[in-house]
mmCIF file of C-alpha atoms in Angstrom:
data_model
loop_
_atom_site.group_PDB
_atom_site.id
_atom_site.type_symbol
_atom_site.label_atom_id
_atom_site.label_comp_id
_atom_site.label_asym_id
_atom_site.label_seq_id
_atom_site.Cartn_x
_atom_site.Cartn_y
_atom_site.Cartn_z
ATOM 1 C CA UNK A 9 -54.643 79.311 36.559
ATOM 2 C CA UNK A 10 -55.166 80.588 40.090
ATOM 3 C CA UNK A 11 -58.024 79.546 42.281
ATOM 4 C CA UNK A 12 -58.743 76.029 41.155
ATOM 5 C CA UNK A 13 -55.055 75.238 40.643
ATOM 6 C CA UNK A 14 -54.209 74.344 44.221
ATOM 7 C CA UNK A 15 -50.879 72.593 44.420
ATOM 8 C CA UNK A 16 -51.401 69.691 46.762
ATOM 9 C CA UNK A 17 -48.169 67.910 46.002
ATOM 10 C CA UNK A 18 -44.629 69.006 45.226
ATOM 11 C CA UNK A 19 -43.822 65.826 43.375
ATOM 12 C CA UNK A 20 -45.137 65.315 39.860
ATOM 13 C CA UNK A 21 -47.947 62.757 39.848
ATOM 14 C CA UNK A 22 -47.008 61.517 36.413
ATOM 15 C CA UNK A 23 -43.523 60.569 37.560
ATOM 16 C CA UNK A 24 -44.799 58.738 40.589
ATOM 17 C CA UNK A 25 -47.205 56.843 38.402
ATOM 18 C CA UNK A 26 -44.371 56.000 36.027
ATOM 19 C CA UNK A 27 -42.264 54.651 38.867
ATOM 20 C CA UNK A 28 -45.135 52.497 40.071
ATOM 21 C CA UNK A 29 -45.732 51.140 36.601
ATOM 22 C CA UNK A 30 -42.068 50.187 36.285
ATOM 23 C CA UNK A 31 -42.935 47.234 38.499
ATOM 24 C CA UNK A 32 -44.762 44.768 36.221
ATOM 25 C CA UNK A 33 -46.504 43.129 39.169
ATOM 26 C CA UNK A 34 -48.148 46.298 40.363
ATOM 27 C CA UNK A 35 -51.725 46.632 39.178
ATOM 28 C CA UNK A 36 -53.510 49.812 38.242
ATOM 29 C CA UNK A 37 -53.736 52.410 40.948
ATOM 30 C CA UNK A 38 -56.421 55.034 41.346
ATOM 31 C CA UNK A 39 -55.401 58.658 41.057
ATOM 32 C CA UNK A 40 -56.001 59.082 44.773
ATOM 33 C CA UNK A 41 -53.719 56.169 45.523
ATOM 34 C CA UNK A 42 -50.970 57.797 43.470
ATOM 35 C CA UNK A 43 -51.601 60.993 45.417
ATOM 36 C CA UNK A 44 -51.311 59.132 48.699
ATOM 37 C CA UNK A 45 -48.001 57.595 47.681
ATOM 38 C CA UNK A 46 -46.800 60.991 46.510
ATOM 39 C CA UNK A 47 -47.604 62.583 49.845
ATOM 40 C CA UNK A 48 -45.975 59.734 51.742
ATOM 41 C CA UNK A 49 -42.835 60.175 49.642
ATOM 42 C CA UNK A 50 -42.716 63.872 50.431
ATOM 43 C CA UNK A 51 -42.960 63.078 54.118
ATOM 44 C CA UNK A 52 -40.211 60.524 53.682
ATOM 45 C CA UNK A 53 -37.917 63.166 52.208
ATOM 46 C CA UNK A 54 -38.644 65.504 55.117
ATOM 47 C CA UNK A 55 -37.872 62.820 57.662
ATOM 48 C CA UNK A 56 -34.679 61.587 56.078
ATOM 49 C CA UNK A 57 -33.451 65.142 55.497
ATOM 50 C CA UNK A 58 -34.019 66.079 59.130
ATOM 51 C CA UNK A 59 -32.396 62.877 60.356
ATOM 52 C CA UNK A 60 -29.386 63.423 58.132
ATOM 53 C CA UNK A 61 -29.142 66.987 59.419
ATOM 54 C CA UNK A 62 -28.975 65.848 63.008
ATOM 55 C CA UNK A 63 -26.068 63.570 62.070
ATOM 56 C CA UNK A 64 -24.275 66.464 60.395
ATOM 57 C CA UNK A 65 -24.751 68.550 63.532
ATOM 58 C CA UNK A 66 -23.349 65.728 65.639
ATOM 59 C CA UNK A 67 -20.313 65.777 63.383
ATOM 60 C CA UNK A 68 -20.135 69.526 63.936
ATOM 61 C CA UNK A 69 -20.645 70.216 60.253
ATOM 62 C CA UNK A 70 -22.984 72.665 58.583
ATOM 63 C CA UNK A 71 -23.168 70.821 55.319
ATOM 64 C CA UNK A 72 -25.074 67.567 55.030
ATOM 65 C CA UNK A 73 -22.834 64.944 53.485
ATOM 66 C CA UNK A 74 -23.716 61.646 51.932
ATOM 67 C CA UNK A 75 -22.539 59.798 55.027
ATOM 68 C CA UNK A 76 -25.129 61.681 57.067
ATOM 69 C CA UNK A 77 -27.845 60.190 54.888
ATOM 70 C CA UNK A 78 -26.171 56.784 55.273
ATOM 71 C CA UNK A 79 -26.265 57.131 59.012
ATOM 72 C CA UNK A 80 -29.877 58.244 58.944
ATOM 73 C CA UNK A 81 -30.739 55.074 57.054
ATOM 74 C CA UNK A 82 -28.796 52.856 59.438
ATOM 75 C CA UNK A 83 -30.366 54.440 62.479
ATOM 76 C CA UNK A 84 -33.993 53.826 61.540
ATOM 77 C CA UNK A 85 -35.665 50.403 61.415
ATOM 78 C CA UNK A 86 -38.189 51.393 58.780
ATOM 79 C CA UNK A 87 -35.331 52.441 56.494
ATOM 80 C CA UNK A 88 -33.835 48.971 56.422
ATOM 81 C CA UNK A 89 -35.194 48.536 52.892
ATOM 82 C CA UNK A 90 -32.682 51.183 51.826
ATOM 83 C CA UNK A 91 -29.596 49.252 52.830
ATOM 84 C CA UNK A 92 -28.976 48.135 49.268
ATOM 85 C CA UNK A 93 -29.243 51.700 47.942
ATOM 86 C CA UNK A 94 -26.340 52.912 50.036
ATOM 87 C CA UNK A 95 -23.695 51.269 47.851
ATOM 88 C CA UNK B 21 -48.449 59.149 29.602
ATOM 89 C CA UNK B 22 -45.477 57.568 27.832
ATOM 90 C CA UNK B 23 -42.007 58.486 28.944
ATOM 91 C CA UNK B 24 -39.963 60.181 26.268
ATOM 92 C CA UNK B 25 -36.831 58.189 27.004
ATOM 93 C CA UNK B 26 -38.123 54.632 26.584
ATOM 94 C CA UNK B 27 -36.525 52.985 29.578
ATOM 95 C CA UNK B 28 -38.760 53.066 32.627
ATOM 96 C CA UNK B 29 -35.986 51.792 34.855
ATOM 97 C CA UNK B 30 -34.225 55.135 34.606
ATOM 98 C CA UNK B 31 -37.135 57.003 36.102
ATOM 99 C CA UNK B 32 -36.544 58.955 39.244
ATOM 100 C CA UNK B 33 -38.190 61.809 41.007
ATOM 101 C CA UNK B 34 -36.921 65.034 39.449
ATOM 102 C CA UNK B 35 -33.931 66.436 41.263
ATOM 103 C CA UNK B 36 -35.412 69.941 41.321
ATOM 104 C CA UNK B 37 -38.458 68.735 43.249
ATOM 105 C CA UNK B 38 -36.252 67.025 45.834
ATOM 106 C CA UNK B 39 -34.066 70.097 46.159
ATOM 107 C CA UNK B 40 -37.114 72.231 46.757
ATOM 108 C CA UNK B 41 -38.428 69.927 49.449
ATOM 109 C CA UNK B 42 -35.088 69.727 51.205
ATOM 110 C CA UNK B 43 -34.822 73.494 51.115
ATOM 111 C CA UNK B 44 -38.268 73.899 52.622
ATOM 112 C CA UNK B 45 -37.530 71.369 55.326
ATOM 113 C CA UNK B 46 -34.073 72.701 56.106
ATOM 114 C CA UNK B 47 -33.821 76.299 55.008
ATOM 115 C CA UNK B 48 -30.294 77.728 55.102
ATOM 116 C CA UNK B 49 -28.663 74.322 55.349
ATOM 117 C CA UNK B 50 -26.085 73.279 52.799
ATOM 118 C CA UNK B 51 -26.486 69.861 51.293
ATOM 119 C CA UNK B 52 -23.766 68.161 49.295
ATOM 120 C CA UNK B 53 -24.711 66.970 45.822
ATOM 121 C CA UNK B 54 -23.882 63.388 46.680
ATOM 122 C CA UNK B 55 -26.276 63.551 49.585
ATOM 123 C CA UNK B 56 -29.014 64.920 47.323
ATOM 124 C CA UNK B 57 -28.436 62.167 44.786
ATOM 125 C CA UNK B 58 -28.735 59.597 47.518
ATOM 126 C CA UNK B 59 -32.028 61.064 48.679
ATOM 127 C CA UNK B 60 -33.339 60.878 45.097
ATOM 128 C CA UNK B 61 -32.413 57.197 44.909
ATOM 129 C CA UNK B 62 -33.985 56.533 48.280
ATOM 130 C CA UNK B 63 -37.223 58.122 47.059
ATOM 131 C CA UNK B 64 -37.343 55.749 44.138
ATOM 132 C CA UNK B 65 -36.889 52.809 46.463
ATOM 133 C CA UNK B 66 -39.508 54.150 48.823
ATOM 134 C CA UNK B 67 -42.079 54.435 46.048
ATOM 135 C CA UNK B 68 -41.359 50.898 44.881
ATOM 136 C CA UNK B 69 -41.641 49.630 48.438
ATOM 137 C CA UNK B 70 -44.994 51.258 49.164
ATOM 138 C CA UNK B 71 -46.442 50.403 45.750
ATOM 139 C CA UNK B 72 -45.416 46.813 46.079
ATOM 140 C CA UNK B 73 -46.899 46.468 49.552
ATOM 141 C CA UNK B 74 -50.079 48.302 48.583
ATOM 142 C CA UNK B 75 -50.320 46.024 45.566
ATOM 143 C CA UNK B 76 -50.182 42.911 47.733
ATOM 144 C CA UNK B 77 -52.800 44.311 50.038
ATOM 145 C CA UNK B 78 -54.920 45.102 46.983
ATOM 146 C CA UNK B 79 -54.532 41.571 45.639
ATOM 147 C CA UNK B 80 -55.747 40.157 48.939
ATOM 148 C CA UNK B 81 -58.849 42.325 48.779
ATOM 149 C CA UNK B 82 -61.432 41.754 46.052
ATOM 150 C CA UNK B 83 -60.477 45.016 44.369
ATOM 151 C CA UNK B 84 -58.558 45.246 41.113
ATOM 152 C CA UNK B 85 -57.320 48.778 41.484
ATOM 153 C CA UNK B 86 -54.992 49.974 44.224
ATOM 154 C CA UNK B 87 -56.938 52.399 46.366
ATOM 155 C CA UNK B 88 -55.704 55.029 48.803
ATOM 156 C CA UNK B 89 -56.893 52.765 51.614
ATOM 157 C CA UNK B 90 -54.499 50.098 50.393
ATOM 158 C CA UNK B 91 -51.699 52.643 50.457
ATOM 159 C CA UNK B 92 -52.551 53.626 54.017
ATOM 160 C CA UNK B 93 -52.583 50.037 55.118
ATOM 161 C CA UNK B 94 -49.223 49.551 53.422
ATOM 162 C CA UNK B 95 -47.759 52.506 55.315
ATOM 163 C CA UNK B 96 -48.998 50.992 58.520
ATOM 164 C CA UNK B 97 -47.635 47.530 57.899
ATOM 165 C CA UNK B 98 -44.245 48.910 56.846
ATOM 166 C CA UNK B 99 -43.802 51.029 59.959
ATOM 167 C CA UNK B 100 -44.708 54.430 58.543
ATOM 168 C CA UNK B 101 -47.742 55.023 60.758
ATOM 169 C CA UNK B 102 -46.618 58.558 61.534
ATOM 170 C CA UNK B 103 -47.205 59.503 57.888
ATOM 171 C CA UNK B 104 -50.810 58.378 57.848
ATOM 172 C CA UNK B 105 -52.606 61.385 59.300
ATOM 173 C CA UNK B 106 -51.021 63.806 56.838
ATOM 174 C CA UNK B 107 -51.687 61.463 53.941
ATOM 175 C CA UNK B 108 -55.326 61.359 54.957
ATOM 176 C CA UNK B 109 -55.395 65.148 55.122
ATOM 177 C CA UNK B 110 -54.144 65.483 51.565
ATOM 178 C CA UNK B 111 -56.685 62.929 50.358
ATOM 179 C CA UNK B 112 -59.411 64.979 51.956
ATOM 180 C CA UNK B 113 -58.124 68.105 50.238
ATOM 181 C CA UNK B 114 -58.114 66.179 46.956
ATOM 182 C CA UNK B 115 -61.788 65.452 47.359
ATOM 183 C CA UNK B 116 -62.555 69.053 48.251
ATOM 184 C CA UNK B 117 -60.725 70.386 45.222
ATOM 185 C CA UNK B 118 -62.440 67.875 42.948
ATOM 186 C CA UNK B 119 -65.796 68.831 44.428
ATOM 187 C CA UNK B 120 -65.125 72.525 43.934
ATOM 188 C CA UNK B 121 -64.188 71.936 40.326
ATOM 189 C CA UNK B 122 -67.368 70.003 39.653
ATOM 190 C CA UNK B 123 -69.462 72.701 41.316
ATOM 191 C CA UNK B 124 -67.728 75.447 39.379
ATOM 192 C CA UNK B 125 -68.285 73.777 36.036
ATOM 193 C CA UNK B 126 -71.926 73.013 36.775
ATOM 194 C CA UNK B 127 -72.448 76.621 37.863
ATOM 195 C CA UNK B 128 -71.185 77.748 34.478
ATOM 196 C CA UNK B 129 -73.588 75.385 32.782
ATOM 197 C CA UNK B 130 -76.460 76.755 34.813
ATOM 198 C CA UNK B 131 -75.714 80.379 34.015
ATOM 199 C CA UNK B 132 -79.035 80.764 32.310
ATOM 200 C CA UNK B 133 -79.534 78.553 29.347
ATOM 201 C CA UNK B 134 -81.077 75.162 30.024
ATOM 202 C CA UNK B 135 -79.750 72.228 28.071
ATOM 203 C CA UNK B 136 -82.917 71.820 25.969
ATOM 204 C CA UNK B 137 -82.728 75.369 24.773
ATOM 205 C CA UNK B 138 -79.046 74.951 23.936
ATOM 206 C CA UNK B 139 -79.908 71.845 21.928
ATOM 207 C CA UNK B 140 -82.631 73.684 20.083
ATOM 208 C CA UNK B 141 -80.282 76.526 19.220
ATOM 209 C CA UNK B 142 -77.723 74.049 18.048
ATOM 210 C CA UNK B 143 -80.228 72.340 15.752
ATOM 211 C CA UNK B 144 -81.205 75.718 14.350
ATOM 212 C CA UNK B 145 -77.633 76.631 13.614
ATOM 213 C CA UNK B 146 -77.038 73.285 11.920
ATOM 214 C CA UNK B 147 -80.118 73.728 9.763
ATOM 215 C CA UNK B 148 -79.027 77.198 8.759
ATOM 216 C CA UNK B 149 -75.579 75.989 7.922
ATOM 217 C CA UNK B 150 -76.981 73.159 5.831
ATOM 218 C CA UNK B 151 -79.189 75.581 3.954
ATOM 219 C CA UNK B 152 -76.359 77.964 3.270
ATOM 220 C CA UNK B 153 -74.245 75.134 1.987
ATOM 221 C CA UNK B 154 -77.051 73.945 -0.252
ATOM 222 C CA UNK B 155 -77.506 77.437 -1.671
ATOM 223 C CA UNK B 156 -73.802 77.801 -2.264
ATOM 224 C CA UNK B 157 -73.664 74.447 -3.977
ATOM 225 C CA UNK B 158 -76.554 75.395 -6.222
ATOM 226 C CA UNK B 159 -74.950 78.704 -7.151
ATOM 227 C CA UNK B 160 -71.750 76.945 -8.030
ATOM 228 C CA UNK B 161 -73.666 74.475 -10.158
ATOM 229 C CA UNK B 162 -75.453 77.256 -11.994
ATOM 230 C CA UNK B 163 -72.221 79.080 -12.593
ATOM 231 C CA UNK B 164 -70.681 75.937 -13.957
ATOM 232 C CA UNK B 165 -73.616 75.418 -16.280
ATOM 233 C CA UNK B 166 -73.460 78.966 -17.525
ATOM 234 C CA UNK B 167 -69.756 78.725 -18.095
ATOM 235 C CA UNK B 168 -70.257 75.476 -19.986
ATOM 236 C CA UNK B 169 -72.982 77.027 -22.146
ATOM 237 C CA UNK B 170 -70.841 80.017 -22.986
ATOM 238 C CA UNK B 171 -67.957 77.785 -23.818
ATOM 239 C CA UNK B 172 -70.208 75.817 -26.190
ATOM 240 C CA UNK B 173 -71.499 78.976 -27.864
ATOM 241 C CA UNK B 174 -68.019 80.319 -28.324
ATOM 242 C CA UNK B 175 -66.914 77.013 -29.777
ATOM 243 C CA UNK B 176 -69.842 76.828 -32.297
ATOM 244 C CA UNK B 177 -69.408 80.508 -33.289
ATOM 245 C CA UNK B 178 -65.830 79.970 -34.388
ATOM 246 C CA UNK B 179 -66.734 76.707 -36.140
ATOM 247 C CA UNK B 180 -69.730 78.138 -38.037
ATOM 248 C CA UNK B 181 -69.411 81.866 -38.607
ATOM 249 C CA UNK B 182 -72.749 83.678 -39.305
ATOM 250 C CA UNK B 183 -73.198 84.786 -43.088
ATOM 251 C CA UNK B 184 -73.810 88.403 -44.104
ATOM 252 C CA UNK B 185 -77.258 89.944 -44.972
ATOM 253 C CA UNK B 186 -79.577 88.188 -47.571
ATOM 254 C CA UNK B 187 -78.893 84.751 -46.499
ATOM 255 C CA UNK B 188 -81.748 82.270 -46.319
ATOM 256 C CA UNK B 189 -80.326 81.138 -43.034
ATOM 257 C CA UNK B 190 -81.447 84.380 -41.599
ATOM 258 C CA UNK B 191 -84.870 83.215 -40.597
ATOM 259 C CA UNK B 192 -85.776 86.031 -38.345
ATOM 260 C CA UNK B 193 -85.853 88.614 -41.089
ATOM 261 C CA UNK B 194 -88.156 86.536 -43.221
ATOM 262 C CA UNK B 195 -90.629 86.258 -40.456
ATOM 263 C CA UNK B 196 -90.847 89.974 -40.090
ATOM 264 C CA UNK B 197 -92.188 90.550 -43.592
#
């Protein structure tokens, strides 16, 4: 379906919605709100990927390892919420 | 939109989507599987974080549904201000696409036939269909009747066979004299 089928997001909306609903406290969200969260998540992936890459380069490696992502998390204040995920 | 596997806690962003985004951000860079897995987990946490914050902001407002504005405020309060302008851009595109779709479908509707005329044609078709059905039903009824009559005749013929010539039962011949 070309033309009207303009892919605005890479991430599947339905999955994002599902993840939001997994939290029983979270109320209904409008479709646009789900879109907004989807876009923010895509940006998040870009940022963390780039940050991890710079750590790999510092370690003179061409392959991004898990520890590069760890370091990216540690290095950024906003990523403090991810500390628990690193285990 | 129920998930096939039951347990919502196992939901994550599909790995393929993450891989694609990483590839677009860092073309020609190798990424270990463990690193990819970690990014997938981080995404899940990110979504929970933003949803939760947006939810609280929503609760404080008089609204019952989380709006994109709530999400933007959440991004701001959590330190993700740099994401806001692009999020707003995509929201704007959303509206444009939705608007285009509405215009396109209304253009189709307006191709020539006004709604009243369409309604009239529909009523006509329904009436025709009803009539045809009525005619069919009547035909079937007639056929059934005829079949029943024939069955009766056949049954009485075998029960009472007609006598040969000269019989007083043969009323027709008497009348002819």
